[in-house]
Coordinates of C-alpha atoms in Angstrom, one line a residue:
X1 CA 135.5 109.4 57.0
X2 CA 138.4 108.6 59.3
X3 CA 136.6 110.4 62.2
X4 CA 133.9 107.8 62.1
X5 CA 136.3 105.7 64.2
X6 CA 135.8 108.0 67.1
X7 CA 133.1 107.3 69.6
X8 CA 131.5 110.1 71.7
X9 CA 132.2 110.5 75.4
X10 CA 130.0 108.7 77.9
X11 CA 127.1 110.6 79.4
X12 CA 128.4 109.9 82.9
X13 CA 131.6 111.8 82.1
X14 CA 129.8 114.6 80.4
X15 CA 127.5 115.0 83.5
X16 CA 130.5 115.1 85.8
X17 CA 132.1 117.8 83.6
X18 CA 128.9 119.9 83.6
X19 CA 129.2 120.0 87.3
X20 CA 132.4 121.9 87.2
X21 CA 132.6 125.7 87.5
X22 CA 132.9 128.0 84.5
X23 CA 136.5 128.7 85.5
X24 CA 137.6 125.1 85.2
X25 CA 139.0 123.6 82.0
X26 CA 136.0 121.5 81.3
X27 CA 134.0 124.7 80.4
X28 CA 136.7 125.7 77.9
X29 CA 136.8 122.5 75.9
X30 CA 134.4 121.3 73.2
X31 CA 133.4 117.7 73.4
X32 CA 132.4 114.9 71.0
X33 CA 128.9 113.9 72.1
X34 CA 126.2 111.7 70.7
X35 CA 124.6 114.9 69.2
X36 CA 127.6 116.9 68.2
X37 CA 131.1 116.7 66.8
X38 CA 133.5 119.6 67.3
X39 CA 134.3 122.0 64.4
X40 CA 137.9 121.1 63.7
X41 CA 138.5 124.4 61.9
X42 CA 138.5 126.0 65.3
X43 CA 140.7 123.5 67.1
X44 CA 144.4 123.5 67.8
X45 CA 144.7 120.6 70.2
X46 CA 142.6 117.4 70.1
X47 CA 142.5 114.9 73.0
X48 CA 141.8 111.3 72.0
X49 CA 141.4 108.1 74.1
X50 CA 142.4 104.7 72.7
X51 CA 140.8 101.8 74.6
X52 CA 143.4 99.2 73.5
X53 CA 145.9 97.5 75.7
X54 CA 146.4 94.1 74.1
X55 CA 150.0 95.1 73.4
X56 CA 150.7 94.8 77.1
X57 CA 150.9 91.1 77.4
X58 CA 150.6 91.2 81.2
X59 CA 147.5 93.5 81.3
X60 CA 144.1 92.0 82.0
X61 CA 142.1 95.1 82.8
X62 CA 140.2 97.0 80.1
X63 CA 141.3 100.6 79.5
X64 CA 139.4 103.2 81.6
X65 CA 140.2 106.8 80.9
X66 CA 137.3 108.3 82.8
X67 CA 139.4 109.2 85.9
X68 CA 141.9 111.1 83.7
X69 CA 139.2 113.1 82.0
X70 CA 137.5 114.0 85.3
X71 CA 140.8 115.1 86.8
X72 CA 142.0 117.0 83.7
X73 CA 138.7 119.0 83.2
X74 CA 138.6 119.8 86.9
X75 CA 141.9 121.7 86.6
X76 CA 142.0 125.4 86.1
X77 CA 143.6 126.5 82.8
X78 CA 146.4 129.0 82.5
X79 CA 146.1 132.2 80.6
X80 CA 145.6 130.3 77.4
X81 CA 144.0 131.2 74.1
X82 CA 144.4 127.6 72.8
X83 CA 141.2 126.0 71.5
X84 CA 140.9 122.4 72.7
X85 CA 138.5 119.6 71.8
X86 CA 138.0 116.1 73.3
X87 CA 137.2 113.9 70.3
X88 CA 136.2 110.9 72.4
X89 CA 137.6 107.4 72.1
X90 CA 138.8 104.9 69.5
X91 CA 137.5 101.5 70.6
X92 CA 139.6 98.3 70.4
X93 CA 139.2 96.7 67.0
X94 CA 138.6 93.0 66.2
X95 CA 142.4 92.8 66.1
X96 CA 145.2 95.0 67.3
X97 CA 146.1 95.9 63.7
X98 CA 142.5 97.2 63.3
X99 CA 143.1 99.6 66.2
X100 CA 146.4 100.6 64.7
X101 CA 144.7 101.4 61.3
X102 CA 142.0 103.5 62.9
X103 CA 144.5 105.4 65.1
X104 CA 146.8 106.0 62.2
X105 CA 144.0 107.4 60.0
X106 CA 142.7 109.7 62.8
X107 CA 146.1 111.2 63.8
X108 CA 147.2 111.6 60.2
X109 CA 144.2 113.6 59.3
X110 CA 144.5 115.8 62.4
X111 CA 148.2 116.5 61.8
X112 CA 147.5 117.4 58.2
X113 CA 145.0 120.0 59.6
X114 CA 147.8 121.4 61.9
X115 CA 145.9 120.1 64.9
X116 CA 148.1 118.5 67.6
X117 CA 146.6 115.2 68.9
X118 CA 147.1 114.2 72.5
X119 CA 146.6 110.4 72.5
X120 CA 145.9 108.7 75.8
X121 CA 146.2 104.9 75.8
X122 CA 146.3 102.0 76.3
X123 CA 149.6 100.2 75.8
X124 CA 152.7 101.9 74.4
X125 CA 152.8 99.8 71.2
X126 CA 150.2 102.3 70.0
X127 CA 153.3 104.5 69.4
X128 CA 153.8 102.4 66.2
X129 CA 150.4 103.5 64.9
X130 CA 151.2 107.2 65.7
X131 CA 154.5 106.9 63.8
X132 CA 152.7 105.3 60.8
X133 CA 150.4 108.3 60.9
X134 CA 153.2 110.3 59.3
X135 CA 153.4 108.1 56.2
X136 CA 151.1 110.3 54.2
X137 CA 153.0 113.5 55.2
X138 CA 156.1 112.5 53.3
X139 CA 158.6 113.6 56.0
X140 CA 161.3 112.1 58.1
X141 CA 160.2 111.6 61.7
X142 CA 162.1 112.2 65.0
X143 CA 160.7 110.1 67.8
X144 CA 161.4 110.8 71.5
X145 CA 160.3 108.3 74.1
X146 CA 160.3 109.0 77.8
X147 CA 160.8 105.4 79.0
X148 CA 163.0 103.4 81.4
X149 CA 163.5 100.8 78.6
X150 CA 164.3 100.9 74.9
X151 CA 161.5 98.5 73.9
X152 CA 163.5 96.6 71.3
X153 CA 162.3 93.0 70.5
X154 CA 163.1 90.2 68.1
X155 CA 162.4 90.8 64.5
X156 CA 159.8 88.0 64.3
X157 CA 158.1 88.8 67.6
X158 CA 154.6 90.2 67.7
X159 CA 154.3 93.9 68.3
X160 CA 153.9 94.7 72.0
X161 CA 154.5 97.5 74.4
X162 CA 158.0 96.2 75.0
X163 CA 159.0 95.6 71.4
X164 CA 157.3 98.2 69.2
X165 CA 160.5 100.1 68.4
X166 CA 161.9 97.2 66.4
X167 CA 158.9 97.2 64.1
X168 CA 159.3 101.0 63.7
X169 CA 163.0 100.5 62.7
X170 CA 162.5 97.5 60.2
X171 CA 159.1 98.2 58.6
X172 CA 158.8 100.0 55.3
X173 CA 158.4 102.8 54.5
X174 CA 161.2 103.7 56.9
X175 CA 160.6 107.4 57.7
X176 CA 162.4 107.3 61.1
X177 CA 165.4 109.8 61.1
X178 CA 166.1 109.8 64.8
X179 CA 165.1 108.1 68.0
X180 CA 165.9 109.5 71.4
X181 CA 165.2 107.8 74.7
X182 CA 164.9 110.0 77.7
X183 CA 165.3 108.4 81.1
X184 CA 166.4 104.8 80.5
X185 CA 167.6 102.8 83.5
X186 CA 170.6 100.6 82.7
X187 CA 169.5 97.6 84.7
X188 CA 166.3 97.3 82.7
X189 CA 168.2 97.1 79.3
X190 CA 170.6 94.5 78.1
X191 CA 174.1 95.6 76.9
X192 CA 173.2 94.4 73.5
X193 CA 170.3 96.9 73.3
X194 CA 172.5 99.7 74.6
X195 CA 175.1 98.8 71.9
X196 CA 172.5 98.7 69.2
X197 CA 171.4 102.2 70.2
X198 CA 174.9 103.5 69.7
X199 CA 175.3 101.5 66.4
X200 CA 172.2 103.1 65.0
X201 CA 173.4 106.6 66.1
X202 CA 170.3 107.0 68.3
X203 CA 170.4 109.1 71.4
X204 CA 169.9 107.8 74.9
X205 CA 169.9 109.7 78.2
X206 CA 170.1 107.9 81.5
X207 CA 167.6 108.8 84.2
X208 CA 170.4 110.2 86.4
X209 CA 171.7 112.5 83.6
X210 CA 168.3 114.1 83.2
X211 CA 167.5 114.3 86.9
X212 CA 170.8 116.0 87.6
X213 CA 170.3 118.6 84.8
X214 CA 166.8 118.4 83.2
X215 CA 167.6 121.3 80.9
X216 CA 169.8 119.0 78.7
X217 CA 166.6 117.4 77.5
X218 CA 165.1 120.6 76.1
X219 CA 167.0 120.5 72.7
X220 CA 166.0 116.8 72.3
X221 CA 162.3 117.7 72.5
X222 CA 162.8 120.8 70.3
X223 CA 163.9 118.5 67.5
X224 CA 161.0 115.9 68.0
X225 CA 157.9 115.3 65.9
X226 CA 156.4 112.6 68.0
X227 CA 156.7 112.2 71.8
X228 CA 155.7 109.0 73.5
X229 CA 155.5 108.9 77.3
X230 CA 155.5 105.5 79.2
X231 CA 154.1 106.2 82.6
X232 CA 156.2 103.5 84.1
X233 CA 159.1 105.9 83.7
X234 CA 157.7 107.7 86.8
X235 CA 158.6 106.2 90.2
X236 CA 155.7 104.5 91.9
X237 CA 155.8 106.7 94.9
X238 CA 154.9 109.7 92.6
X239 CA 152.6 108.0 90.1
X240 CA 150.6 105.8 92.4
X241 CA 151.2 103.0 89.8
X242 CA 152.4 99.9 91.6
X243 CA 152.0 97.6 88.6
X244 CA 154.8 97.2 87.8
X245 CA 156.4 98.6 91.0
X246 CA 159.2 101.0 90.0
X247 CA 161.2 102.3 93.0
X248 CA 163.3 104.6 90.7
X249 CA 162.2 107.0 88.0
X250 CA 161.2 110.5 87.3
X251 CA 159.3 112.4 90.0
X252 CA 156.1 114.2 89.3
X253 CA 157.8 117.6 88.8
X254 CA 160.3 116.2 86.4
X255 CA 157.8 114.4 84.1
X256 CA 155.7 117.5 84.0
X257 CA 158.8 119.6 83.1
X258 CA 159.6 117.2 80.3
X259 CA 156.0 117.4 79.1
X260 CA 156.2 121.2 79.0
X261 CA 159.4 121.0 77.0
X262 CA 157.5 118.9 74.5
X263 CA 154.6 121.4 74.4
X264 CA 156.8 124.4 73.9
X265 CA 158.7 122.8 71.0
X266 CA 157.7 124.4 67.8
X267 CA 158.2 121.0 66.0
X268 CA 156.3 118.5 68.2
X269 CA 153.0 117.6 66.4
X270 CA 151.9 114.6 68.3
X271 CA 151.9 113.4 72.0
X272 CA 151.1 109.9 73.3
X273 CA 150.7 109.0 76.9
X274 CA 150.6 105.2 77.6
X275 CA 150.6 102.4 80.1
X276 CA 148.2 104.1 82.5
X277 CA 147.0 101.7 85.2
X278 CA 143.4 102.9 85.4
X279 CA 143.8 104.2 89.0
X280 CA 142.4 107.4 90.3
X281 CA 145.8 108.1 91.9
X282 CA 147.8 108.0 88.6
X283 CA 145.0 109.9 86.8
X284 CA 145.9 113.0 88.8
X285 CA 149.5 112.9 87.5
X286 CA 148.4 112.2 83.9
X287 CA 146.0 115.1 84.0
X288 CA 148.9 117.4 85.1
X289 CA 151.2 116.0 82.4
X290 CA 148.6 117.0 79.8
X291 CA 148.1 120.4 81.5
X292 CA 151.8 121.2 81.3
X293 CA 152.0 120.2 77.6
X294 CA 149.1 122.6 76.8
X295 CA 150.8 125.2 78.9
X296 CA 154.0 124.8 76.9
X297 CA 152.1 124.9 73.6
X298 CA 150.6 128.3 74.6
X299 CA 154.2 129.7 74.9
X300 CA 155.5 128.4 71.5
X301 CA 157.7 131.0 69.9
X302 CA 157.4 129.8 66.3
X303 CA 161.1 129.8 65.7
X304 CA 162.9 127.2 63.5
X305 CA 161.8 125.4 61.5
X306 CA 159.1 128.0 60.9
X307 CA 161.0 131.2 61.4
X308 CA 163.5 133.1 59.3
X309 CA 167.3 132.8 60.0
X310 CA 167.4 136.6 59.9
X311 CA 166.4 136.6 63.5
X312 CA 169.4 134.7 64.6
X313 CA 173.0 135.6 65.4
X314 CA 175.4 133.4 63.4
X315 CA 178.6 132.0 65.1
X316 CA 181.3 130.2 63.1
X317 CA 183.6 127.9 65.1
X318 CA 186.7 126.7 63.2
X319 CA 187.9 123.2 64.0
X320 CA 191.0 121.3 62.7
X321 CA 189.3 119.9 59.6
X322 CA 186.1 121.8 59.3
X323 CA 184.0 124.5 60.8
X324 CA 180.8 124.4 62.8
X325 CA 178.1 126.9 62.3
X326 CA 175.9 127.8 65.3
X327 CA 172.8 130.1 65.4
X328 CA 171.4 131.8 68.5
X329 CA 167.9 133.2 68.6
X330 CA 167.5 136.9 69.4
X331 CA 164.0 136.1 70.7
X332 CA 164.6 133.2 73.1
X333 CA 168.4 132.8 73.4
X334 CA 168.1 129.2 72.3
X335 CA 170.8 127.6 70.2
X336 CA 171.0 125.6 67.0
X337 CA 173.9 124.0 65.0
X338 CA 173.9 123.5 61.3
X339 CA 174.0 120.0 59.7
X340 CA 175.5 120.5 56.2
X341 CA 173.9 119.0 53.1
X342 CA 176.2 116.2 51.8
X343 CA 175.7 115.2 48.2
X344 CA 174.9 111.5 48.4
X345 CA 172.3 109.2 46.9
X346 CA 171.5 108.0 50.4
X347 CA 171.2 111.5 51.9
X348 CA 168.1 111.7 54.0
X349 CA 168.1 115.5 54.2
X350 CA 167.4 117.6 51.2
X351 CA 169.2 120.7 52.3
X352 CA 171.2 122.2 55.1
X353 CA 169.2 121.9 58.3
X354 CA 169.5 123.1 61.9
X355 CA 169.8 120.8 64.9
X356 CA 168.7 122.2 68.3
X357 CA 171.6 122.3 70.7
X358 CA 172.6 124.0 74.0
X359 CA 174.8 126.9 74.9
X360 CA 177.1 124.4 76.6
X361 CA 177.6 122.5 73.3
X362 CA 178.6 125.8 71.6
X363 CA 181.2 126.4 74.4
X364 CA 182.4 122.9 74.0
X365 CA 182.9 123.4 70.3
X366 CA 185.0 126.6 71.1
X367 CA 187.2 124.2 73.0
X368 CA 187.5 121.9 70.0
X369 CA 184.9 119.4 71.2
X370 CA 182.6 118.2 68.5
X371 CA 179.0 117.9 69.8
X372 CA 177.9 114.3 70.0
X373 CA 174.4 115.0 68.8
X374 CA 175.7 116.8 65.7
X375 CA 178.1 114.0 64.9
X376 CA 175.3 111.3 65.2
X377 CA 172.9 113.4 63.1
X378 CA 175.5 113.8 60.4
X379 CA 176.3 110.1 60.4
X380 CA 172.6 109.2 60.1
X381 CA 172.3 111.6 57.2
X382 CA 174.8 109.9 55.0
X383 CA 174.1 106.2 55.9

């Protein structure tokens, strides 16, 4: 059984949680203990720790997630009906690839059961194992990374927290349809990496863009399957993480807002939070990031891709050489744009599909401006 890779929580953490009041989150969560494993048929969200950070070549400390769990389970839940389990930890394997294998098997089984794993690492190269967890699901994957860097590396380099994306791109089977970076900082990325992002028709949003108008990130998360958060994308004054010291980055409110966007997305099926520095200070922020994701999940509206198009208003915008078709939800006022099916042997999409977009992109199309996200999605579809 793949769940044999999971180790129960330490008694010290369980004792601390038992000391919380009946109103706190710790009393609402079921835990993997030495005596009991949660009934997964009753679970919607599963929290998993991964005690692996060998992908961070500068890290010398072992992963310690105890502070995060104590902070998280000491919070008070919202008005949630979401059933949550903490399935314990995946220990570091004899090799990093052993850890990847265990993590892949666990998350794949949970996603098949319609359970959303929240994976707490460890180094961000574990995102590769999360991505590989979709191999058995036979679907294209949209990955969103909240990160100040793109994490490209040389093709022959070992997989690390700063190069895992290259392995995702080049390894078979290649199930990656789209990659979006939210919050990159130009001075941390070479021009070659920025050009490669454009060449591959990936999406990248600078820190300043998102901070000035955080709502532009919502459609990006609405189209994501897998979300990976690098905690070094948060500025040190807000995270308490001074290794490495990052003077600029998202503030605490912004990273929690982005996490809520991920949670409220009907499509996101997996969240990873990585590069934690083991400190009690940063644990407070990580706990709140997880809290906001669960809060967002509680308010999911089950629209596209699960709902019927009968609940949408259709708008047709004629352009010079073609027409764009938009849909607006009667329920939430959110917008989508249709990507047409193009008959091609290389076509990655099997039918017309909808791409989340904003009202501003619809208004731009009315002024004969083709939305950049639509154009990139169409190019990826036929390449």
